[in-house]
XYZ file of C-alpha atoms in Angstrom:
716
model
C 99.735 21.813 -52.668
C 99.833 25.483 -53.154
C 103.169 27.577 -53.466
C 103.865 27.424 -49.598
C 104.686 23.766 -49.049
C 104.894 21.862 -45.878
C 108.581 20.355 -45.083
C 107.404 17.297 -44.380
C 107.023 13.882 -46.574
C 103.604 13.223 -47.746
C 103.708 9.510 -47.326
C 100.860 6.982 -47.075
C 101.635 5.759 -43.814
C 99.241 6.822 -41.218
C 101.937 5.816 -38.302
C 103.912 8.794 -38.896
C 101.226 10.799 -37.203
C 101.899 9.126 -34.186
C 103.850 11.099 -31.317
C 105.606 9.325 -28.830
C 105.058 10.590 -25.398
C 107.949 9.437 -22.794
C 108.017 9.386 -19.250
C 110.316 11.756 -17.446
C 111.990 9.210 -15.431
C 113.110 6.806 -17.799
C 112.597 8.150 -20.752
C 110.406 5.122 -22.072
C 107.148 5.331 -23.466
C 104.396 6.294 -21.320
C 101.665 6.473 -24.694
C 101.346 8.279 -27.682
C 99.653 11.245 -29.110
C 98.879 13.118 -32.509
C 99.487 16.755 -33.831
C 96.302 18.396 -33.158
C 97.734 21.972 -34.699
C 101.088 23.725 -35.562
C 102.510 23.444 -32.025
C 99.699 21.241 -30.338
C 99.461 17.631 -29.281
C 96.400 15.464 -27.999
C 96.649 13.012 -26.035
C 95.088 11.226 -22.979
C 95.240 12.745 -19.204
C 96.033 9.606 -17.820
C 99.375 9.417 -20.496
C 100.759 12.422 -19.104
C 100.260 11.239 -15.444
C 102.643 8.018 -16.225
C 104.903 10.269 -17.932
C 104.888 12.222 -14.669
C 105.014 9.546 -12.489
C 102.163 10.155 -10.831
C 99.190 8.177 -10.199
C 96.616 7.146 -13.292
C 93.615 9.038 -11.769
C 95.261 12.126 -10.847
C 93.344 15.199 -11.264
C 95.250 17.791 -10.487
C 96.376 19.666 -13.606
C 100.689 19.484 -14.167
C 101.347 23.541 -14.032
C 104.247 23.771 -15.723
C 105.824 20.459 -15.173
C 107.800 19.424 -18.706
C 106.174 16.279 -20.517
C 108.726 14.822 -23.192
C 107.269 14.233 -26.755
C 109.106 12.351 -29.475
C 108.350 12.906 -33.248
C 109.629 11.187 -36.021
C 111.742 12.751 -38.800
C 110.701 12.094 -42.792
C 112.602 8.710 -42.628
C 110.695 7.633 -39.749
C 114.443 6.458 -38.235
C 115.349 9.235 -36.363
C 113.288 10.667 -33.621
C 113.625 14.123 -32.349
C 112.636 14.607 -28.560
C 110.948 18.086 -27.209
C 109.246 19.660 -24.463
C 105.973 20.240 -24.046
C 103.560 21.438 -20.973
C 100.222 21.053 -20.783
C 97.956 23.958 -22.351
C 93.826 22.396 -21.347
C 92.927 20.043 -19.043
C 90.623 17.675 -18.833
C 90.975 14.758 -16.058
C 89.265 11.187 -16.208
C 85.930 11.565 -14.276
C 82.782 9.249 -13.677
C 79.936 9.744 -15.060
C 78.590 11.670 -12.401
C 81.579 14.214 -12.587
C 83.875 12.945 -10.046
C 87.121 11.331 -9.792
C 88.052 8.257 -11.211
C 89.075 5.386 -8.908
C 91.849 2.671 -9.076
C 90.089 -0.100 -11.040
C 87.831 1.425 -12.936
C 87.936 -0.079 -16.324
C 85.440 2.956 -18.084
C 85.597 7.097 -17.465
C 84.862 10.107 -19.067
C 87.117 13.204 -20.145
C 90.733 11.975 -19.877
C 92.248 14.129 -22.143
C 95.779 16.675 -22.215
C 96.294 19.558 -25.002
C 100.018 19.585 -25.062
C 101.724 23.258 -26.344
C 104.703 21.367 -27.611
C 108.486 23.716 -28.093
C 109.149 23.497 -31.557
C 110.812 25.649 -33.873
C 108.455 26.821 -36.817
C 107.767 23.567 -38.887
C 109.094 21.160 -36.436
C 106.331 19.245 -36.013
C 103.997 17.314 -38.741
C 101.353 18.906 -40.430
C 98.315 17.973 -38.164
C 95.646 15.213 -39.971
C 92.620 15.725 -41.184
C 89.820 14.621 -38.245
C 86.146 12.885 -39.249
C 83.676 11.468 -37.204
C 83.256 7.913 -35.752
C 80.492 5.638 -36.933
C 80.144 2.279 -35.841
C 81.438 -0.142 -38.330
C 84.623 1.634 -39.409
C 88.061 0.241 -39.726
C 90.753 1.613 -38.052
C 94.361 1.218 -37.134
C 96.262 2.631 -34.004
C 99.787 2.299 -32.879
C 101.673 1.733 -29.608
C 103.186 5.011 -28.016
C 106.502 4.259 -29.205
C 105.813 4.643 -32.730
C 106.714 1.920 -34.596
C 105.053 1.032 -38.015
C 105.177 -2.668 -36.806
C 102.591 -2.306 -33.806
C 99.990 -1.515 -36.052
C 96.483 -2.985 -34.697
C 93.930 -3.456 -36.594
C 90.448 -2.823 -35.079
C 86.613 -2.249 -36.060
C 84.513 -0.103 -34.160
C 81.505 -2.311 -33.072
C 79.491 0.218 -31.137
C 79.370 3.722 -29.989
C 77.702 4.886 -26.633
C 77.696 8.584 -25.950
C 81.086 9.870 -25.593
C 82.519 6.012 -25.486
C 83.083 3.868 -28.103
C 84.208 0.440 -27.789
C 86.264 -1.886 -30.780
C 87.100 -4.954 -31.474
C 90.355 -5.967 -32.905
C 91.436 -8.749 -35.529
C 92.113 -12.045 -33.955
C 95.904 -12.080 -35.812
C 98.949 -9.374 -35.457
C 99.089 -7.049 -32.453
C 96.186 -6.257 -30.097
C 95.969 -3.383 -28.420
C 97.511 -2.898 -24.595
C 99.360 -0.885 -22.453
C 101.301 1.898 -24.517
C 98.292 2.413 -26.985
C 96.525 5.095 -24.468
C 96.747 8.264 -26.743
C 97.150 6.307 -30.091
C 94.826 8.623 -32.711
C 92.378 5.824 -34.638
C 92.649 6.342 -38.283
C 90.620 5.789 -40.205
C 91.929 4.482 -44.352
C 88.098 5.002 -45.650
C 87.762 8.301 -44.546
C 91.733 9.216 -44.757
C 91.496 10.828 -40.989
C 91.549 10.378 -37.361
C 88.220 9.182 -35.835
C 89.381 9.266 -31.990
C 91.632 8.625 -29.421
C 92.682 4.986 -27.925
C 91.871 5.305 -24.012
C 91.896 1.455 -22.693
C 91.777 -2.320 -23.041
C 89.278 -4.081 -21.812
C 90.527 -7.529 -19.688
C 89.007 -10.707 -18.535
C 88.464 -10.823 -14.981
C 86.365 -13.290 -12.516
C 83.202 -12.080 -10.383
C 86.151 -10.923 -7.648
C 88.138 -8.655 -10.145
C 91.318 -11.069 -10.515
C 92.517 -11.415 -13.713
C 91.498 -14.319 -15.602
C 93.974 -17.325 -17.156
C 93.018 -16.847 -21.113
C 92.357 -20.351 -22.677
C 91.234 -20.779 -27.073
C 87.987 -19.681 -26.268
C 88.888 -16.565 -23.996
C 90.575 -13.777 -25.952
C 89.239 -11.092 -25.685
C 90.343 -7.505 -27.873
C 88.055 -5.443 -26.990
C 89.235 -1.671 -26.264
C 87.748 1.869 -26.217
C 88.299 5.198 -27.061
C 86.738 8.835 -27.280
C 85.346 9.286 -30.543
C 86.286 12.418 -32.110
C 82.798 13.797 -31.947
C 83.539 13.449 -28.394
C 86.571 14.998 -28.696
C 84.940 17.832 -30.248
C 82.575 18.606 -27.447
C 84.971 18.519 -24.783
C 87.649 20.909 -26.440
C 85.007 23.066 -28.300
C 84.192 24.989 -25.419
C 87.524 25.666 -24.875
C 87.982 27.292 -28.002
C 90.961 24.963 -28.761
C 89.529 23.648 -31.863
C 89.450 27.319 -33.293
C 93.074 27.903 -32.976
C 94.366 24.784 -34.098
C 92.364 24.102 -36.744
C 91.474 27.342 -39.011
C 88.135 27.622 -41.118
C 88.697 27.134 -45.226
C 88.841 30.457 -46.728
C 85.520 31.382 -48.114
C 85.651 33.177 -51.427
C 83.462 36.220 -49.938
C 85.498 36.293 -46.683
C 86.462 40.110 -46.803
C 89.873 39.483 -45.711
C 90.806 37.526 -48.831
C 88.706 40.097 -51.034
C 91.116 42.699 -49.417
C 94.533 41.516 -49.070
C 95.441 40.107 -52.432
C 94.839 43.738 -53.432
C 96.869 44.508 -50.971
C 99.571 42.675 -51.251
C 99.783 43.460 -55.230
C 100.217 46.716 -54.143
C 102.553 46.496 -51.337
C 104.570 44.155 -53.227
C 104.141 45.059 -57.091
C 107.386 43.757 -58.934
C 107.210 39.574 -58.909
C 110.934 39.705 -57.593
C 110.166 41.485 -54.699
C 107.132 39.109 -54.040
C 109.026 36.121 -54.547
C 111.843 37.343 -51.907
C 109.486 38.545 -49.153
C 107.684 35.332 -50.113
C 110.563 32.920 -49.513
C 111.463 35.235 -45.923
C 108.105 34.325 -45.296
C 108.209 30.655 -45.966
C 111.646 30.576 -43.461
C 109.630 32.214 -40.702
C 107.028 29.559 -40.849
C 108.727 26.633 -41.320
C 107.396 25.684 -44.429
C 109.013 25.444 -48.010
C 109.121 27.720 -50.856
C 107.629 26.361 -53.796
C 110.251 27.709 -56.737
C 113.397 29.825 -56.258
C 112.613 31.638 -59.455
C 108.538 32.022 -59.827
C 106.608 34.245 -57.087
C 103.625 33.688 -55.438
C 100.380 34.638 -56.959
C 99.160 37.300 -54.793
C 95.972 34.815 -54.272
C 98.379 32.338 -53.543
C 100.497 34.427 -50.908
C 97.085 35.733 -49.025
C 95.612 32.302 -49.121
C 98.454 31.461 -47.093
C 98.734 34.277 -44.760
C 95.292 33.797 -43.329
C 95.370 29.807 -42.952
C 99.106 29.974 -41.458
C 98.303 31.430 -37.654
C 101.986 32.643 -37.502
C 102.019 33.988 -41.034
C 100.762 37.601 -40.743
C 102.508 38.751 -37.797
C 105.798 37.434 -39.410
C 104.981 39.160 -42.893
C 104.422 42.584 -41.124
C 107.691 41.882 -38.973
C 108.922 41.219 -42.672
C 107.691 44.807 -44.137
C 107.997 47.144 -40.573
C 111.164 48.613 -41.577
C 110.774 49.503 -45.351
C 107.659 49.876 -45.586
C 105.552 50.884 -42.650
C 102.764 51.995 -44.649
C 102.402 48.639 -46.276
C 102.501 46.630 -42.632
C 99.787 48.815 -41.607
C 97.953 47.850 -44.782
C 98.360 44.529 -44.475
C 97.664 44.046 -40.886
C 94.489 46.075 -41.635
C 93.332 43.439 -43.766
C 94.664 40.346 -42.566
C 93.163 40.960 -39.235
C 89.360 40.680 -40.753
C 90.228 37.243 -40.051
C 90.042 35.206 -36.943
C 93.309 33.039 -37.913
C 96.176 35.257 -37.381
C 97.500 35.026 -33.698
C 99.666 38.402 -32.804
C 102.532 36.861 -32.291
C 105.403 35.685 -34.650
C 106.315 32.292 -34.115
C 109.434 33.940 -32.498
C 107.936 36.546 -30.064
C 105.607 33.280 -28.866
C 108.747 31.251 -28.468
C 110.414 34.426 -26.312
C 107.358 35.337 -24.766
C 106.860 32.012 -23.006
C 110.545 31.346 -22.152
C 110.602 34.672 -20.261
C 107.132 34.197 -18.524
C 108.520 30.293 -17.492
C 111.591 32.025 -15.858
C 109.783 33.953 -13.223
C 109.745 33.659 -9.831
C 107.409 30.921 -9.063
C 105.049 33.337 -6.816
C 104.960 35.908 -9.437
C 104.000 33.274 -12.419
C 101.289 31.965 -9.698
C 99.948 35.722 -10.071
C 99.275 35.548 -13.750
C 95.637 34.750 -14.111
C 94.721 37.614 -10.925
C 97.162 40.020 -13.026
C 95.308 39.323 -16.631
C 91.906 40.329 -14.361
C 93.381 43.243 -13.235
C 94.914 44.663 -16.362
C 91.776 43.548 -18.286
C 88.553 43.544 -15.819
C 85.919 43.462 -18.680
C 87.631 41.054 -20.723
C 89.810 38.652 -18.583
C 86.436 36.250 -17.738
C 86.655 33.006 -20.081
C 86.055 29.215 -19.844
C 88.959 26.907 -20.542
C 91.051 26.522 -17.629
C 93.885 29.350 -16.641
C 97.074 27.391 -17.851
C 99.817 29.802 -19.132
C 99.083 28.859 -22.432
C 95.456 28.708 -22.315
C 95.347 32.289 -21.048
C 98.651 33.213 -24.039
C 96.185 31.901 -26.376
C 92.996 33.966 -24.655
C 95.187 37.342 -24.957
C 96.316 36.738 -28.396
C 92.907 36.710 -29.586
C 91.769 39.866 -28.066
C 91.466 43.344 -29.764
C 93.614 45.929 -28.430
C 92.495 48.493 -25.736
C 89.956 51.859 -26.112
C 92.439 54.437 -25.340
C 93.543 55.526 -29.212
C 92.527 57.943 -31.265
C 92.175 58.548 -34.993
C 94.861 56.530 -36.912
C 96.319 55.442 -33.596
C 97.071 51.820 -33.465
C 95.557 50.486 -30.421
C 97.925 48.746 -27.602
C 96.895 44.973 -27.820
C 95.723 43.182 -24.734
C 98.360 40.868 -24.265
C 100.911 43.621 -24.021
C 99.041 45.612 -21.352
C 98.925 41.970 -19.826
C 102.831 41.601 -19.864
C 103.761 45.433 -18.693
C 101.938 44.404 -15.744
C 103.347 41.236 -15.383
C 106.703 43.311 -15.555
C 105.439 45.708 -13.022
C 105.680 42.480 -10.342
C 109.243 41.950 -11.387
C 112.919 42.577 -10.416
C 114.124 44.601 -12.600
C 116.259 42.569 -14.718
C 112.936 40.488 -15.320
C 110.986 43.506 -15.995
C 113.194 44.735 -18.149
C 113.695 41.530 -20.390
C 109.263 41.940 -20.675
C 109.672 45.696 -21.532
C 112.193 44.875 -24.352
C 110.059 42.735 -25.641
C 107.231 44.352 -25.381
C 108.805 47.282 -27.187
C 110.084 45.345 -30.461
C 105.664 43.476 -30.639
C 104.727 47.471 -30.604
C 107.083 48.310 -32.869
C 106.937 45.816 -35.477
C 102.535 46.756 -35.251
C 103.199 50.433 -35.565
C 102.070 51.158 -31.734
C 103.088 54.475 -30.547
C 105.428 54.494 -27.923
C 103.752 56.547 -25.674
C 100.424 54.797 -25.979
C 102.688 51.833 -24.426
C 104.516 54.114 -22.449
C 100.650 55.276 -20.430
C 99.642 51.170 -20.243
C 103.427 51.191 -18.532
C 102.335 53.960 -15.992
C 99.210 52.046 -15.215
C 100.480 49.073 -14.580
C 103.248 50.944 -12.018
C 100.322 52.316 -10.163
C 98.456 48.981 -9.659
C 101.516 46.952 -8.637
C 102.076 49.874 -5.947
C 98.539 49.116 -4.541
C 99.142 45.625 -4.821
C 102.124 45.835 -2.574
C 100.328 47.577 0.007
C 97.584 45.078 -0.346
C 100.183 42.196 -0.176
C 98.911 38.396 -0.639
C 97.978 37.233 2.167
C 99.067 34.047 4.526
C 95.601 31.722 4.521
C 94.409 27.884 5.952
C 91.956 26.455 3.895
C 90.299 23.971 5.581
C 87.501 21.141 4.099
C 85.292 20.660 6.944
C 82.797 17.099 5.682
C 79.968 15.865 8.136
C 80.649 12.858 9.260
C 77.872 11.980 10.632
C 77.057 12.007 15.124
C 78.508 15.909 15.015
C 81.789 14.670 13.884
C 83.830 16.176 11.046
C 86.244 14.985 8.831
C 89.088 17.568 7.445
C 91.498 18.167 4.876
C 93.700 20.889 5.406
C 95.973 22.934 2.731
C 98.553 26.414 3.808
C 98.651 29.167 0.798
C 101.817 31.458 1.461
C 101.189 33.185 -1.959
C 102.049 30.205 -4.391
C 98.988 28.307 -4.118
C 97.320 25.910 -1.804
C 99.869 22.908 -0.402
C 98.058 20.202 1.419
C 99.596 19.484 4.824
C 97.122 17.380 6.639
C 97.149 13.261 5.258
C 94.004 11.864 6.972
C 90.656 12.298 5.175
C 88.573 9.447 6.942
C 89.252 10.113 10.610
C 86.837 12.501 11.813
C 86.862 14.896 14.958
C 84.946 16.567 17.374
C 84.455 20.186 16.675
C 86.716 21.204 20.091
C 89.211 18.485 17.876
C 89.348 19.906 14.900
C 89.671 23.200 16.465
C 92.782 21.788 17.668
C 93.714 20.137 14.440
C 93.503 23.850 12.640
C 95.004 25.936 15.793
C 98.064 23.328 15.344
C 98.427 24.344 11.532
C 98.233 27.780 12.162
C 101.143 27.569 14.941
C 103.186 26.183 12.210
C 103.122 28.831 9.935
C 105.479 31.968 10.104
C 104.021 34.920 8.329
C 105.955 37.193 6.492
C 107.592 39.710 8.521
C 106.017 43.033 6.405
C 102.392 41.181 6.852
C 101.213 41.468 10.782
C 97.742 40.561 9.394
C 96.791 37.424 10.883
C 95.996 34.591 8.487
C 92.797 34.106 7.048
C 90.841 31.028 7.184
C 88.945 29.764 4.760
C 86.687 27.066 5.790
C 85.704 25.011 2.199
C 82.139 23.632 2.788
C 79.370 21.940 0.646
C 75.604 23.814 0.500
C 74.598 22.064 3.249
C 77.299 23.266 5.600
C 77.204 27.039 4.915
C 75.478 27.422 9.165
C 77.951 25.404 10.241
C 79.696 27.518 13.457
C 82.942 26.569 12.874
C 83.900 30.053 13.782
C 83.018 29.190 17.605
C 84.620 26.038 17.609
C 86.879 25.910 20.609
C 89.943 23.981 20.823
C 89.896 22.690 25.052
C 92.096 19.390 25.375
C 91.708 19.689 29.237
C 90.006 22.250 32.367
C 93.675 23.632 32.827
C 94.056 25.543 29.712
C 94.638 28.603 29.828
C 93.277 30.398 26.663
C 90.328 28.785 24.650
C 91.501 28.656 21.172
C 88.336 29.718 19.754
C 88.658 29.810 15.806
C 86.922 32.767 14.930
C 87.923 34.945 17.588
C 91.705 34.483 17.195
C 91.541 34.754 13.482
C 89.459 36.285 10.407
C 87.135 32.833 9.483
C 85.415 32.723 5.702
C 83.337 30.108 4.331
C 83.354 29.197 0.519
C 81.512 26.475 -1.307
C 83.001 25.432 -4.644
C 80.227 23.444 -5.205
C 77.778 26.319 -5.636
C 80.466 28.486 -7.680
C 80.836 25.498 -10.350
C 77.433 24.129 -10.138
C 76.472 26.480 -13.421
C 79.856 27.329 -15.271
C 78.179 30.059 -16.769
C 78.427 32.117 -14.074
C 82.129 32.230 -13.418
C 82.850 34.823 -15.488
C 80.565 37.046 -13.853
C 81.681 36.071 -10.346
C 85.453 36.523 -11.549
C 84.346 40.293 -13.113
C 82.571 41.215 -9.791
C 85.525 40.511 -8.011
C 87.461 42.755 -9.804
C 85.150 45.229 -9.390
C 85.728 44.718 -5.200
C 86.907 47.920 -4.388
C 84.136 49.843 -6.177
C 81.160 47.701 -6.401
C 78.107 48.001 -4.802
C 76.439 46.548 -2.109
C 73.009 44.995 -1.923
C 70.736 44.128 1.017
C 67.806 41.612 1.367
C 65.793 42.378 3.884
C 62.545 40.435 2.484
C 61.911 36.994 1.564
C 62.393 36.826 -1.689
C 61.859 33.742 -4.151
C 64.444 31.987 -6.293
C 63.435 33.712 -9.377
C 62.794 37.398 -8.636
C 66.642 37.689 -7.266
C 67.860 35.982 -10.420
C 66.510 38.747 -12.290
C 67.701 41.159 -10.300
C 71.180 39.750 -10.088
C 72.444 37.758 -12.512
C 73.787 40.548 -15.035
C 74.471 43.044 -12.600
C 77.910 43.143 -12.227
C 78.529 46.230 -10.400
C 76.571 44.062 -7.669
C 80.074 42.631 -5.476
C 78.554 42.043 -2.100
C 74.936 41.259 -0.822
C 73.726 41.311 3.172
C 70.817 38.954 3.535
C 69.095 40.305 6.629
C 66.235 37.817 6.759
C 65.374 35.570 9.832
C 66.642 31.722 9.998
C 64.951 29.059 7.496
C 64.738 27.899 4.249
C 64.216 31.088 2.560
C 67.088 32.505 3.841
C 69.213 29.577 2.937
C 67.590 29.531 -0.551
C 68.686 33.468 -0.851
C 72.336 32.609 0.037
C 73.010 29.702 -2.158
C 71.430 31.796 -4.976
C 73.479 34.663 -4.267
C 77.185 32.308 -4.273
C 75.711 30.423 -7.016
C 75.206 33.651 -9.154
C 78.896 34.239 -8.470
C 78.344 37.062 -5.929
C 81.691 36.965 -4.444
C 80.670 38.457 -1.211
C 77.666 37.178 1.069
C 76.858 37.912 4.560
C 74.054 36.680 6.973
C 74.163 36.764 10.505
C 73.081 32.448 11.647
C 70.459 32.980 14.660
C 69.076 36.599 15.021
C 65.312 36.759 14.134
C 64.789 40.362 13.853
C 66.682 42.689 11.908
C 70.444 41.525 12.388
C 72.605 43.930 14.777
C 76.023 42.201 12.575
C 74.630 42.848 9.182
C 73.635 46.935 9.850
C 77.501 47.033 11.710
C 79.229 45.344 9.093
C 77.398 47.504 6.440
C 79.683 50.419 7.735
C 82.837 48.255 6.636
C 84.316 48.604 3.206
C 84.099 45.333 1.530
C 87.419 44.251 0.964
C 87.909 44.483 5.123
C 85.536 42.768 6.050
C 87.252 39.274 6.725
C 88.807 42.016 9.256
C 85.878 43.576 10.401
C 83.691 40.167 11.004
C 86.658 38.741 12.425
C 86.612 41.891 15.127
C 82.753 41.674 15.577
C 83.472 38.213 16.819
C 86.209 38.672 19.529
C 83.795 41.696 20.907
C 80.884 39.433 20.887
C 82.784 37.212 23.228
C 84.223 39.695 25.824
C 80.124 42.219 25.510
C 77.432 39.695 23.984
C 74.576 42.195 24.756
C 76.259 45.058 22.663
C 77.312 42.487 19.722
C 74.704 40.186 19.904
C 75.110 38.643 16.193
C 76.558 35.629 14.846
C 77.716 36.907 11.488
C 78.949 34.375 8.565
C 80.805 35.755 5.859
C 81.166 33.849 2.387
C 83.984 34.741 0.607
C 85.146 33.581 -3.163
C 88.516 35.579 -3.937
C 88.553 34.871 -7.444
C 92.609 35.841 -7.516
C 93.356 32.999 -5.047
C 93.146 29.125 -6.285
C 90.976 26.538 -4.478
C 92.811 22.820 -3.995
C 90.099 20.347 -6.762
C 87.897 18.465 -3.522
C 85.972 15.200 -3.339
C 82.620 16.873 -2.391
C 81.219 13.164 -1.968
C 83.280 11.878 1.018
C 82.975 7.796 2.191
C 81.016 7.932 5.222
C 82.357 6.078 7.344
C 82.289 6.678 10.822
C 84.988 7.960 13.395
């Protein structure tokens, strides 16, 4: 095991790998999970939903809601309950990618990675993982974690990302509470998958059958480990929790033992430092007398993700030059993280204590602070973004031997600039401490602090606008179904309850106006709320801006949506169709005020437009001045799919569009209000304003609710 030893018992009882996920309401087990990394637990998304009292197949990320987990100590009797949060969320989905409905017995996805608030060394070591194969013998346990709940299973078949398991005819059977349990294969001495569900016998109508002697069903299904890797791999989760073994020719391992021997030449000094490091990292020292060899010391620093940071903290005060040398050698490896365990925990505490309005803007702040590096896949939960930020290099303002300011510290300065004085001071004190440990010059951090203050000043001038989001779905016969949300700056909250009832255009306008009438915009913001219409690709030309609320002939004012309010359309279907373009969309949005505009005035085939736009990240706006018809629709949809955040066209004009030419003089960020003014003028003076402009607007700084894009086709 080496000089640095894990403090947990090395018992062969694999039930100790089971982590209990408990319900917040009554503390009873909701299911199981297992340790994936030093502060990380893997379970099923539906287990988290059960723990939080939500619907089993709720696809919404839980946000910062705490999920209680429990691990057992070495004696396997006492349990320690710890809070956790969802860092990565992969909700249950159908094979077609849609939402799972009640009564389903199979689905894909259904994984949740939890970040656990545990002290260093507070979780058991993660078990080894291996691929699942047909015929393997495996064991599972109830979420309560008791060894007596062991169920013996055999992998009967693998079917894509699902595996089917049959239980032994005697002993415990998989049932409620087993979801999320690791599947332990004794032959492989590894976890080979995760229990998800159990098949219960039903008749032709779906009603439960009474079991007889010949009706015993012990078939369960699971996610094989190779499917877990396929889901989590693209998110970068496994890179952070499963360090690669050290290769003999690893440049970091070639350099670091020599640096440690130079910095800590005395065996007694090296032993004292190693024992302090072990305590900070939550492991046991191998000896109170004999120190680790430089090679053992270096191997631990390069395999424990927080050890390098902790070691530089130990060395910084008495030997700053030695700390710099250790840091330079250690960062040649991708395993070490930027922060010590204590620094990470303190930062998470500060961030979770922020006002919701500030914390809700964290993804926006990341993109503002790091416009070229912030685009990523894998979700935008607080923990996922922090994981990503810890891996990013410093910015390019350093010179000579000066240590660069890490990307994470730059982001923290931007977050602090939005906070009240006390919170801002706390974040700055934290950043100062990390900068000192890393050897970052105070003047360099001060420059980033000034940048953050200037950005916050501009952001306050351009305050977050109140918006109403309206999903419009075709119900046939010129009728529509609506779902409506309000967003005053803290994220969308649904205000409509009916998604099946259908409306005429006039009735729909009345429903939207009722919601708008109920809003109270901030006193300091005189702008009318923005109406964002969420449509599928077939609804991009739907004239929602022309919908007029008329209840009876005596109505004093008509109530035209696009005349009273700035109205834009947004097509999440096209934007999410190819996930690889999402990062390009965010990068373009970060350049909205400085990016270029492109006018497409001739029908262009898709391949030519793709080649022209795919890598032009400074093109943020496209105006399509092409007559109505399939060629124009293809151009518009291609631009949106490629991640162009702002696309404008005219709904009906055949020749050169007056509205497109008129809007060319309006700054990109002001287009929603510019189009709003144009529509009002067109209502009053059609000859001078003959256009019917459509503005597609995909704001990367504002979240969109999860949409059910395939609504049932009931009639009115």
